[in-house]
Coordinates of C-alpha atoms in Angstrom, one line a residue:
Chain W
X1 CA 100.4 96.7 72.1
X2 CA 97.5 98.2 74.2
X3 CA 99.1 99.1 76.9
X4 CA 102.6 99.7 75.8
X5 CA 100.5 102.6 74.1
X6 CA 98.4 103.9 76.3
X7 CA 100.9 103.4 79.2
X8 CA 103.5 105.7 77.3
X9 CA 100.6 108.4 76.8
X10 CA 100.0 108.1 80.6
X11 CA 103.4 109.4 81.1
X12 CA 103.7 111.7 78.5
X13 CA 100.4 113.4 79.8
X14 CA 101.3 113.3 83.3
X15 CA 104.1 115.3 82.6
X16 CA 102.4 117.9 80.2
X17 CA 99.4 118.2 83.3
X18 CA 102.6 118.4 85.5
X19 CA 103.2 122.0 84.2
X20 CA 99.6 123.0 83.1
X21 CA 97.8 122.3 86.2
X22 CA 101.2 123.7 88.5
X23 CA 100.7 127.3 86.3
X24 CA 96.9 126.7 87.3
X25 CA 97.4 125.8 90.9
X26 CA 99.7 128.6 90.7
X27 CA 97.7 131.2 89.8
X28 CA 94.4 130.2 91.9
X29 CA 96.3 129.0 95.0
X30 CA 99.3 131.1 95.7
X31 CA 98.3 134.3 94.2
X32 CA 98.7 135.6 97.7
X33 CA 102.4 134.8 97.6
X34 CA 102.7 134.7 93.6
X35 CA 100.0 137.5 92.5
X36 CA 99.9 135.5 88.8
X37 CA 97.6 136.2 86.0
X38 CA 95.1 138.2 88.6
X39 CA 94.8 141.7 86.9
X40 CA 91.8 143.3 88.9
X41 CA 93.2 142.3 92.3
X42 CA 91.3 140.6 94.9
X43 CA 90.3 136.7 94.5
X44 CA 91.7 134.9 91.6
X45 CA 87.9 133.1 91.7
X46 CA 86.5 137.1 91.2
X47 CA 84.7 137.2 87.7
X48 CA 86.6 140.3 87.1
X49 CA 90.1 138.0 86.9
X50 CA 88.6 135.0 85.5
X51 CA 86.9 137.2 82.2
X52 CA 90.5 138.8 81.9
X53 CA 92.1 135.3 82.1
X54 CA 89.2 133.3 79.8
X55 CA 89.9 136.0 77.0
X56 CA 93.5 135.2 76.7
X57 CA 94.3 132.6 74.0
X58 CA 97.2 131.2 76.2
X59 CA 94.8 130.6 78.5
X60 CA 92.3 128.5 76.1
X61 CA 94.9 126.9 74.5
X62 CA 96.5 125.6 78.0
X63 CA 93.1 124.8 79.5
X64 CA 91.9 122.6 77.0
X65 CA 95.5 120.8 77.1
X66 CA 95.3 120.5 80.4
X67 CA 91.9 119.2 80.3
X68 CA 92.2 116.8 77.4
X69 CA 96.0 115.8 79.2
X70 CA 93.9 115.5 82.8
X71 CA 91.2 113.4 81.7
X72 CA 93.4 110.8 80.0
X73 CA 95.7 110.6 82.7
X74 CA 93.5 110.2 85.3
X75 CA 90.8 108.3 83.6
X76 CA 93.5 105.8 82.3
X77 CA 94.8 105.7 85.9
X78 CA 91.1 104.7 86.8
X79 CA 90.7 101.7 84.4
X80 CA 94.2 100.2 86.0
X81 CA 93.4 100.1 89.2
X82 CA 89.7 98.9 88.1
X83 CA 91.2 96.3 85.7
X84 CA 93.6 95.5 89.0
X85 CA 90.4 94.4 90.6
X86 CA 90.6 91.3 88.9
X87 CA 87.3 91.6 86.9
X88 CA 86.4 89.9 83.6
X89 CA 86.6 90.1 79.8
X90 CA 83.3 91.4 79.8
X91 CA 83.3 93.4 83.0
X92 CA 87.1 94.9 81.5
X93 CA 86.3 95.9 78.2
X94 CA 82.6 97.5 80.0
X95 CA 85.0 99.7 81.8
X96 CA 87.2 100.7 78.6
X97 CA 84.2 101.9 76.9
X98 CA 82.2 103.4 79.5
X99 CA 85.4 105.6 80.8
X100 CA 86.3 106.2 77.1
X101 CA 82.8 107.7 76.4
X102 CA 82.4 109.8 79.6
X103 CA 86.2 110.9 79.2
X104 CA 85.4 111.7 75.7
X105 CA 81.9 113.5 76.8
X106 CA 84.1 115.7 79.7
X107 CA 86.5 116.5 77.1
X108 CA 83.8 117.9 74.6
X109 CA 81.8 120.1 77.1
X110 CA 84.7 121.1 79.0
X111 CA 86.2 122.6 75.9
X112 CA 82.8 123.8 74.5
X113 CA 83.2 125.7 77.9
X114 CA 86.2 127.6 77.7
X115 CA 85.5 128.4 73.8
X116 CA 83.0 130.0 75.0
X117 CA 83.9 131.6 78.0
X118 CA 86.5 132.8 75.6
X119 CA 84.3 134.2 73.1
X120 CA 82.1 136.0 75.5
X121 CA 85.1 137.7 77.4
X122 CA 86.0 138.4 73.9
X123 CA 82.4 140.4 73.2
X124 CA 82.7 142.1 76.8
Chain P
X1 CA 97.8 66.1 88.4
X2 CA 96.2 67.5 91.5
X3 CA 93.0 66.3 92.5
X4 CA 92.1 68.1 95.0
X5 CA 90.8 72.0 95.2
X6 CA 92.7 74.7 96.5
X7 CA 92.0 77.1 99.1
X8 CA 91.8 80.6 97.6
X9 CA 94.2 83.0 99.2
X10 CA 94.9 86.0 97.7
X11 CA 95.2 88.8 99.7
X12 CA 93.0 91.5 97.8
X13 CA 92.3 94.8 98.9
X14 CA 94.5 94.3 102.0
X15 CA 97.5 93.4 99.8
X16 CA 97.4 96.7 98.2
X17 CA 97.5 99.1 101.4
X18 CA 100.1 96.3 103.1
X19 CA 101.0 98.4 105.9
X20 CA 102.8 97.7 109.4
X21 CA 105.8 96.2 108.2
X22 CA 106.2 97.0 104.3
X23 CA 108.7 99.5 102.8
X24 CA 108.2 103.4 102.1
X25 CA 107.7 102.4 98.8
X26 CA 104.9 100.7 99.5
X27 CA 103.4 103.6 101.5
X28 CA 103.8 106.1 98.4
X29 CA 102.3 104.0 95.8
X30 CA 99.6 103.3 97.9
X31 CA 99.3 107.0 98.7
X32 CA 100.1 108.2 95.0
X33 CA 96.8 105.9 94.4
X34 CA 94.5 107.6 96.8
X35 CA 95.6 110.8 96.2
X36 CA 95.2 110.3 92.1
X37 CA 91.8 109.4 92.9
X38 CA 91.0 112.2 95.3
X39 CA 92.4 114.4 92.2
X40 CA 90.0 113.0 89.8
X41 CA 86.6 113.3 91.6
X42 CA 87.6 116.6 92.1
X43 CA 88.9 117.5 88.9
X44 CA 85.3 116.0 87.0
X45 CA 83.6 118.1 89.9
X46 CA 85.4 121.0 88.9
X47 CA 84.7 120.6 85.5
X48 CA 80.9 120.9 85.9
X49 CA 81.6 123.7 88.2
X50 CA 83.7 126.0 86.2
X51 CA 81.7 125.3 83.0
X52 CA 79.9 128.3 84.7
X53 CA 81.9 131.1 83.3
X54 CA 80.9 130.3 79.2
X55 CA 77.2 132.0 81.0
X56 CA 78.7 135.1 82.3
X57 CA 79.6 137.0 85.4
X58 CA 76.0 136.1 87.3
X59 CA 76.0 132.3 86.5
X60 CA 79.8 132.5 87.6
X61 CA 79.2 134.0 91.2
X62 CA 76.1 132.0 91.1
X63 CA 78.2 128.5 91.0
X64 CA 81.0 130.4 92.8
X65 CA 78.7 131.2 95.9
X66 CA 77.3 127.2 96.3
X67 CA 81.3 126.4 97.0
X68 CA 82.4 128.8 99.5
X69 CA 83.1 128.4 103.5
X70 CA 85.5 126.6 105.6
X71 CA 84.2 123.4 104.5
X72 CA 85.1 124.3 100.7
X73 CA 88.2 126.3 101.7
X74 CA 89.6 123.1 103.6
X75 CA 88.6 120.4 101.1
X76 CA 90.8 122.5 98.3
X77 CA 94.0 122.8 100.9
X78 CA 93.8 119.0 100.3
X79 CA 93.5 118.8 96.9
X80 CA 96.5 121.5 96.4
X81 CA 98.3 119.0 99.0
X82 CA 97.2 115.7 97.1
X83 CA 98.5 117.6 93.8
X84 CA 102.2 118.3 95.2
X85 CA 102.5 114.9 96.5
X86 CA 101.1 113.6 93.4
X87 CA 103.2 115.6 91.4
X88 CA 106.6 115.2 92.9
X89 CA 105.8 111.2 93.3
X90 CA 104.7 111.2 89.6
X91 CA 108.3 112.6 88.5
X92 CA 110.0 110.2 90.9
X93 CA 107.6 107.2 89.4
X94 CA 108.4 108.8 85.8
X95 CA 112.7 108.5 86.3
X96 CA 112.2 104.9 88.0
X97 CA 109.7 103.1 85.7
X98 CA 111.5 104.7 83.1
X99 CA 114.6 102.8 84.5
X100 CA 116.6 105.9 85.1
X101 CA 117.3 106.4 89.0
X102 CA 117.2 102.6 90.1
X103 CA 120.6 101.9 88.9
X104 CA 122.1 98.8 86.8
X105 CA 122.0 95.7 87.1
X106 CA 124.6 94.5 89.8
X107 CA 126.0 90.9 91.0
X108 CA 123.7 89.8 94.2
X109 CA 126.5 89.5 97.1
X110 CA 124.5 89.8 100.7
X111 CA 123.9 91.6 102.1
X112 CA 121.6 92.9 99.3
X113 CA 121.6 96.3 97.7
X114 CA 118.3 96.3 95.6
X115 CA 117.0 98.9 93.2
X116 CA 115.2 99.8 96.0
X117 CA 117.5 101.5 97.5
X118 CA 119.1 103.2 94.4
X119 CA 116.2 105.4 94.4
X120 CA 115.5 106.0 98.1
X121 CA 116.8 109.0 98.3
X122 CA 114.1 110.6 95.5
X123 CA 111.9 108.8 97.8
X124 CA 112.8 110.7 100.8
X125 CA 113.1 113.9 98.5
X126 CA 109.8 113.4 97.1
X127 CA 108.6 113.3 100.8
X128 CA 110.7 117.0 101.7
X129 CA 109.4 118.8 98.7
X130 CA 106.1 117.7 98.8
X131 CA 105.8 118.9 102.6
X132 CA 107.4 121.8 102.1
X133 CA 105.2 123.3 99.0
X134 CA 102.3 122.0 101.4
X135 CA 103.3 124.0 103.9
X136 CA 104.0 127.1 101.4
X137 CA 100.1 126.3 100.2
X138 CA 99.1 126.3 103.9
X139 CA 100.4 129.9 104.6
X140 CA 98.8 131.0 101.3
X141 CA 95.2 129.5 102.1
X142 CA 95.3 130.2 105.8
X143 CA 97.4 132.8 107.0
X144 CA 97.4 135.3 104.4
X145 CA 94.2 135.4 103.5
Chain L
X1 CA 121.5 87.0 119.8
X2 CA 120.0 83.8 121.5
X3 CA 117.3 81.7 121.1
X4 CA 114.6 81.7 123.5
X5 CA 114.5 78.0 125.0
X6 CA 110.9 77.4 123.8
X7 CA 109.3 79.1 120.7
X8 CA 105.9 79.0 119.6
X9 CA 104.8 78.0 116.4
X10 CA 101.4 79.5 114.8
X11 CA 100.8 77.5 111.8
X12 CA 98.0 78.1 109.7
X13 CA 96.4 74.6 108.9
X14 CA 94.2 73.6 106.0
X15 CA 93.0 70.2 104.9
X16 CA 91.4 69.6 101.4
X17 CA 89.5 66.4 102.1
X18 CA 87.2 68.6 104.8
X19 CA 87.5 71.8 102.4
X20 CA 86.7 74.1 106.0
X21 CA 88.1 77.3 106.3
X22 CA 92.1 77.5 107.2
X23 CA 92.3 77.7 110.9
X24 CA 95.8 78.4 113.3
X25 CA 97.2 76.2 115.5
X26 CA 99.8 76.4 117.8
X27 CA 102.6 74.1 118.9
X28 CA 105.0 74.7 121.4
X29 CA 108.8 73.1 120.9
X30 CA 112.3 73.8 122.0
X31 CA 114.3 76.4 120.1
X32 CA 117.8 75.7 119.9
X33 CA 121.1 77.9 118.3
X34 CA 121.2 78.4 115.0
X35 CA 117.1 77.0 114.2
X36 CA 115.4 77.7 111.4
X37 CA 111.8 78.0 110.4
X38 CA 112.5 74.7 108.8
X39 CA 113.7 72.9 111.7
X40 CA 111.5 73.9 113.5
X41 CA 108.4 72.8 111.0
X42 CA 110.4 69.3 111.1
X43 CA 110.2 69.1 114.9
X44 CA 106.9 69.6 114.9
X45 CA 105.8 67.4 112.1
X46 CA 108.5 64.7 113.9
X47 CA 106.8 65.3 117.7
X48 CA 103.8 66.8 117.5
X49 CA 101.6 67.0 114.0
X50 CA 102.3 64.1 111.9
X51 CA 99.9 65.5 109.5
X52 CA 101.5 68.6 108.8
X53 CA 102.2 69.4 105.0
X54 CA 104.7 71.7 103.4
X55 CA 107.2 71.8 100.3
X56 CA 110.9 71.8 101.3
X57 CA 114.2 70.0 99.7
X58 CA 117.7 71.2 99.7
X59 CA 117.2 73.3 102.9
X60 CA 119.9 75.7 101.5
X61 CA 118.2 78.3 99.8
X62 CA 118.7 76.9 96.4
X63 CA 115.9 75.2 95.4
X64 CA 113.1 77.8 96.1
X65 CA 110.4 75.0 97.5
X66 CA 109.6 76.5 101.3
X67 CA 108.8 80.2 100.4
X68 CA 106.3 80.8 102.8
X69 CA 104.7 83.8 105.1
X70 CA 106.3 84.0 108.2
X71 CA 105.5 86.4 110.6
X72 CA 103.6 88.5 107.9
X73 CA 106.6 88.4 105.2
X74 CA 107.3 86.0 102.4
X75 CA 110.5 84.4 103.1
X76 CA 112.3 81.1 102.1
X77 CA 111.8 78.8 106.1
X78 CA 115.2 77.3 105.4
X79 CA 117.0 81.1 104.9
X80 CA 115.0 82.0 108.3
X81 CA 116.5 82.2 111.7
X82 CA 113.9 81.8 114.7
X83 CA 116.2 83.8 116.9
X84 CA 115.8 87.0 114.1
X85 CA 112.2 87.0 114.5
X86 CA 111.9 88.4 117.9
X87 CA 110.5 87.2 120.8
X88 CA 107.2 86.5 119.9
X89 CA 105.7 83.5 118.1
X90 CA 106.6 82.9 114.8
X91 CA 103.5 82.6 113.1
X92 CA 103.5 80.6 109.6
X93 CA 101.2 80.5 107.0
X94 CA 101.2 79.1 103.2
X95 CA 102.0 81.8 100.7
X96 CA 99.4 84.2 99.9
X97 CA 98.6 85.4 96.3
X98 CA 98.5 81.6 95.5
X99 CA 95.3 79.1 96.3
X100 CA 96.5 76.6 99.5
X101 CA 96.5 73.1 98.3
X102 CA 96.8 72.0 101.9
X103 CA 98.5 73.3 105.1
X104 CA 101.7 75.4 103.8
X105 CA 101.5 74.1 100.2
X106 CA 100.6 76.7 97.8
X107 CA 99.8 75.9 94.2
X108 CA 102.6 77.5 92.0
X109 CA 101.4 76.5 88.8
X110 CA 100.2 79.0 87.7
X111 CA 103.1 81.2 88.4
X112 CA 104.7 78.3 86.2
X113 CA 101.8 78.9 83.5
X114 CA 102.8 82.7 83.1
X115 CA 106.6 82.3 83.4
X116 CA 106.1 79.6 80.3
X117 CA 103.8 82.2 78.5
X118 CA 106.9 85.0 77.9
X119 CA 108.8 82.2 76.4
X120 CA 111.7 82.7 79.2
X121 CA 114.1 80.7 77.1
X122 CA 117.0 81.9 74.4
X123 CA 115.4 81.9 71.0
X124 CA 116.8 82.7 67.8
X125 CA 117.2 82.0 64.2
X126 CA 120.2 79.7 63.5
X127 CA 118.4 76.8 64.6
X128 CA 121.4 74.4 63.6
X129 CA 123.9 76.3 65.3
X130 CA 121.8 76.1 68.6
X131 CA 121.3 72.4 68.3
X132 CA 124.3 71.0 67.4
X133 CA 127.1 74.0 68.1
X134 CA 130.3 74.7 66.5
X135 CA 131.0 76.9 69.0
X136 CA 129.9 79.5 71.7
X137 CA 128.2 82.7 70.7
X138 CA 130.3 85.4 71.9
X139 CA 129.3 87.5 74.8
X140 CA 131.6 90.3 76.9
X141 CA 131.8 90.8 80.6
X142 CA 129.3 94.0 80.2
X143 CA 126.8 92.3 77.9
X144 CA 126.8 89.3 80.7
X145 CA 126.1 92.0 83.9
X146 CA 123.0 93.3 81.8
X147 CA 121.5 90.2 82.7
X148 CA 123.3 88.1 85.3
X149 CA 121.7 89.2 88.7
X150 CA 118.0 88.6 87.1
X151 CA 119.4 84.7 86.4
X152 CA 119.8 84.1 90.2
X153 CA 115.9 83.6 90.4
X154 CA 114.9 80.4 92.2
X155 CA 111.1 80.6 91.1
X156 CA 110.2 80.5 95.5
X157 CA 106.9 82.8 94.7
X158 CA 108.3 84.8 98.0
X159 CA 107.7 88.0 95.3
X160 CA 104.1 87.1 93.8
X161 CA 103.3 87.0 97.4
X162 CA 104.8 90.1 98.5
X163 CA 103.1 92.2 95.0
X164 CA 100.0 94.3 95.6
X165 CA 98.8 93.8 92.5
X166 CA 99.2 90.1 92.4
X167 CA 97.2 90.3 95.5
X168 CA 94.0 91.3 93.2
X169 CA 94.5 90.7 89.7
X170 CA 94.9 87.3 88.4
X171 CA 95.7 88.3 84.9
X172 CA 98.8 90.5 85.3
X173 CA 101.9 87.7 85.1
X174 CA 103.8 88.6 88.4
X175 CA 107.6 90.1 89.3
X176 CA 109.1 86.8 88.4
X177 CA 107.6 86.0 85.2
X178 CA 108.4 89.3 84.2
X179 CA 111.5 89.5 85.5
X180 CA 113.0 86.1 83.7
X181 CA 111.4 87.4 80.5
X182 CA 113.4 90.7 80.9
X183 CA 116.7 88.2 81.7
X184 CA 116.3 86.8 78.5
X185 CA 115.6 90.3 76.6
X186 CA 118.6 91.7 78.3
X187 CA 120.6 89.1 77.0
X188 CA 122.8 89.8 74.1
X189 CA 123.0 86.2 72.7
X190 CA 119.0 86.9 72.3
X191 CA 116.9 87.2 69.4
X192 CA 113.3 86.7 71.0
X193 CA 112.4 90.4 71.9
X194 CA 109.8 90.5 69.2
X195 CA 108.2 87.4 70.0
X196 CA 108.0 88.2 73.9
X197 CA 106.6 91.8 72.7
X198 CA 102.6 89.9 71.8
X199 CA 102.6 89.4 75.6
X200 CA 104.2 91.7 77.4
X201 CA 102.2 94.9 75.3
X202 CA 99.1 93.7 76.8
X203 CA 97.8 93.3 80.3
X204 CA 100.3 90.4 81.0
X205 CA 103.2 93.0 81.0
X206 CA 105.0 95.6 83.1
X207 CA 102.2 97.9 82.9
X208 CA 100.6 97.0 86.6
X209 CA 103.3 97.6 88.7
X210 CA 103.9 100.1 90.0
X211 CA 107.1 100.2 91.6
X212 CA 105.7 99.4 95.3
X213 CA 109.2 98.0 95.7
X214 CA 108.2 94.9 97.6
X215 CA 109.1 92.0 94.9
X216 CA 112.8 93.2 95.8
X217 CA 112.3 93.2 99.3
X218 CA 111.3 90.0 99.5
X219 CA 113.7 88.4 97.4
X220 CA 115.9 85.8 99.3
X221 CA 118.6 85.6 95.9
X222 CA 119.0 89.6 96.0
X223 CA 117.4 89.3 92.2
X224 CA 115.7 92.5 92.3
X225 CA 112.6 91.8 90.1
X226 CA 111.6 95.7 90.1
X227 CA 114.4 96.9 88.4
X228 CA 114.1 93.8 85.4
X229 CA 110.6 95.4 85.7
X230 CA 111.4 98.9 85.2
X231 CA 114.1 98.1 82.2
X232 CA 111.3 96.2 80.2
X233 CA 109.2 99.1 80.6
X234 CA 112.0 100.9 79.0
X235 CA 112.5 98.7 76.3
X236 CA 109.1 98.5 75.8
X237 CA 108.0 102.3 75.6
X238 CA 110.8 103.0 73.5
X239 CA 109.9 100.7 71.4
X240 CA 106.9 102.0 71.0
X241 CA 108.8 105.5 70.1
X242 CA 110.7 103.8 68.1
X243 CA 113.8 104.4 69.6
X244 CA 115.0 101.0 70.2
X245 CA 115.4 97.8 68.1
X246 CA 117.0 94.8 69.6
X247 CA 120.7 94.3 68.1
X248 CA 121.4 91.0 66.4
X249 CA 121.8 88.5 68.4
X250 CA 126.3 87.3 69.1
X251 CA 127.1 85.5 66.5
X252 CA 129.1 82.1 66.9
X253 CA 133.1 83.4 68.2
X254 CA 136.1 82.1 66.8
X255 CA 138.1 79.9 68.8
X256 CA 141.1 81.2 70.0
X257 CA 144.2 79.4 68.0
X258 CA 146.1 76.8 70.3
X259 CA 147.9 78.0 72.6
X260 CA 151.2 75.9 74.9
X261 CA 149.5 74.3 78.2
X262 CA 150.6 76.1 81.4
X263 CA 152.5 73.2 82.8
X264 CA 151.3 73.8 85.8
X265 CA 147.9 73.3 85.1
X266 CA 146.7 69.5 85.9
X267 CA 144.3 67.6 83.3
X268 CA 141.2 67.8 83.8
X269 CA 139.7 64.0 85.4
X270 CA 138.2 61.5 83.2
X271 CA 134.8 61.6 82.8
X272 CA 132.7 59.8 84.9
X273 CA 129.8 59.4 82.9
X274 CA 129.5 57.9 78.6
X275 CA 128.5 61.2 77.3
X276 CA 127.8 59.7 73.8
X277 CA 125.3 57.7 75.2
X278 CA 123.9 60.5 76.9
X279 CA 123.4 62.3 73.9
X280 CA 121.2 59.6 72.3
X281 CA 117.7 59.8 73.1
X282 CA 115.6 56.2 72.5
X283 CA 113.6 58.3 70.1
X284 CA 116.2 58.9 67.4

């Protein structure tokens, strides 16, 4: 049942980080070409575009989906191809909970982080 | 019952890059694999890195300033790269494993047509569109700028 | 094409008495028309190493007993052709993904111990129906197709050998397990989904591969284990959505009534075996 589950969620959040992190790649990549989401001009990177983006709910909302949809996707992506190492019982259920904690740590500060870049672009 | 012990021989490491005479297939998933964990080291990196902004504009040119140059400019070309090839071999991977572009189940006459090569031609396309949104990210990163 | 007149043979030897390393050794023999890898294992075993072990039978690509690696693929040596090999020599070594018992013999049991595992068998709940029939459970040309090029399997191992992730993890059960499993799933006379379900949900299932392709490749019976593969994984996440539930398994069909013989269709022979005294086992 394991990993019919989490397998299926693997998908499912492959294809949500398939349109979050392509918007994101967009934007901080292409703006050259695209010009997306960079209101002051200049470098998508340039605190003046990143404070106008962080105050945007939109933009909370989609990067703590993309970064909740990232993590498990790529940390469950991890534990197959460490499990595909052929290691034991032991060693495989060591990597489940130390990938589940640090994903789970990640996840935490990394949304703590645009809350509250968020909230001070808010103040600003 | 055998009384004898067995020589071990599995392949390991080498069986999962293959290479010289395997199929494209082969060569995707075992480039879908570096490049997802290229991705991920970079994505927990960038975590960290970002975090910067919930301080303000001086911590956020701070961070900003310890990840400029060439060096920096080049390593991101190739994780926008390893993202498009990720991401259109993640859709193909998505339609196959899902059962939907490797056809039904057919009576084996030889010479054999194989699931295989029901879906070769996402295969190929995954290949095309993956190059050419690379190259579209090259012009962005190196010419225009 | 035509064979060269001699042809080199790089076999990779091991012996378990002296438990050293495998080693290669070559042997040099004529090549004639039409040789296979088998042949030429035979002339070599006949003329030059008396000593040299390997697993072969019906020499016809039925059985599934010589799957070996030749020239860096899995391959059945009875389905293989010296002349298609090039020019080279055709180097041949036991199976890989499996331990060597000696010289070309590789140890397939535990291939055998996870195809046994996902219960690769009918199973259903009308027991006395199953064991002694009144008639045949009733099954159309479509429902048959869903599952008849996965029943071609001849268990060689020439796909565990060619599957990347067989080539590292021991627990994940393999292209062919998997795929018989999905032959029996697939089939509409089958009631066993739920059963097979404990086993395939876990790290025994579908869930390691990763459509690399090459279980299909190197299938000598055209089975295509991938694509059994990628239908279970179907089956399985949408049962996990809850969008499928396996139908009920074909009931027991109605005979057709009687119909006039075509008179020009002969009797069928006698039998040439008692099959009431087949049927009895000393047991009962």
């Amino acid at each position: 049942m394991r990993d019919q589950r989490l397998w299926t969620w693997h998908v499912a959040a492959g294809l949500v980080v398939l349109v979050t992190l392509a918007l994101h790649m967009a934007i901080m990549h292409l703006d050259a070409l695209l010009g997306l989401f960079n209101p002051a001009g200049g470098h998508p990177i340039d605190w003046a575009n990143v404070a106008a983006r962080s105050r945007q709910g939109f933009f909370l909302v989609s990067y703590v989906v993309l970064l909740g949809a990232a993590l498990f996707h790529g940390l469950y992506g991890l534990r197959t191809i460490l499990h595909e190492l052929g290691p034991g019982p032991a060693l495989r259920r060591g990597v489940d909970v130390t990938l589940l904690a640090g994903g789970g740590v990640l996840f935490v500060f990394g949304a703590w982080a645009a809350w509250a870049a968020f909230a001070l672009a808010r103040t600003v | 019952m055998l009384d004898t012990k067995g020589y071990p021989n599995r392949l390991g490491l080498r069986g999962w890059v293959g290479g010289g005479r395997w199929g494209l297939e082969r060569y995707l998933y075992t480039l879908h694999r570096l490049t997802g964990l290229g991705l991920l080291v970079y994505f927990l990196l960038h975590i960290i890195v970002t975090s910067a902004r919930a301080f303000g504009a001086a911590a956020w040119d701070a961070s900003m300033a310890r990840v400029t140059g060439p060096v920096f400019v080049a390593g991101e070309y190739l994780v926008f790269a390893a993202f498009v090839f990720h991401a259109a071999n993640g859709v193909r991977l998505a339609l196959v494993e899902l059962g939907w572009a490797i056809g039904r189940p057919i009576e084996p006459v030889y010479p054999y047509r194989t699931s295989v090569d029901e879906q070769r031609p996402l295969a190929v396309g995954v290949l095309i569109v993956a190059a050419l949104l690379a190259v579209v990210g090259g012009l962005d990163f190196f010419v225009l700028h | 094409m035509n064979a060269p007149a001699r042809v080199t043979f790089r076999i990779r030897r091991f012996d378990p008495v002296r438990q050293s390393p495998p080693s290669w050794e070559d042997f040099e023999i004529p090549a004639v028309a039409g040789m296979t890898v088998l042949d030429g294992l035979r002339t070599i075993k006949e003329t030059l190493a008396p000593t040299l072990a390997w697993r072969s039978s019906c020499r016809m690509g039925v059985c599934g007993s010589c799957g070996m690696f030749i020239n860096g693929h899995p391959r059945l040596a009875c389905n293989t052709q010296i002349a298609e090999l090039g020019s080279g020599p055709v180097t041949v070594a036991p199976l890989p993904n499996f331990d060597t018992i000696r010289d070309l013999v590789p140890d397939l049991r535990p291939m055998f111990d996870k195809h046994a595992a996902l219960s690769p068998y009918i199973i259903r709940d009308d027991h006395d129906e199953m064991y002694e029939p009144t008639g045949e459970y009733g099954q159309t040309p479509e429902e048959l197709e869903e599952f008849l090029q996965f029943t071609y399997c001849i268990k060689c191992g020439c796909c565990m050998a060619a599957c990347p992730t067989c080539a590292t993890d021991p627990v994940y059960s393999g292209p062919m397990p998997l795929g018989q499993a999905h032959r029996y799933n697939a089939d509409s006379r089958d009631g066993g989904f739920t059963t097979r379900k404990t086993a395939l949900a876990g790290d025994q299932g579908p869930w390691r591969c990763h459509y690399a392709g090459e279980c299909s490749r190197a299938c000598p019976k055209g089975v295509d284990p991938a694509r059994a593969i990628q239908l279970m994984k179907r089956q399985l996440v949408f049962d996990y959505l809850r969008l499928y539930s396996q139908p009920c398994p074909a009931g027991v069909v109605t005979p057709a009534p009687a119909s006039a013989r075509r008179p020009d269709v002969p009797e069928a022979p006698a039998p040439t075996v008692d099959v009431s005294r087949a049927r009895t086992s000393p047991s009962c």
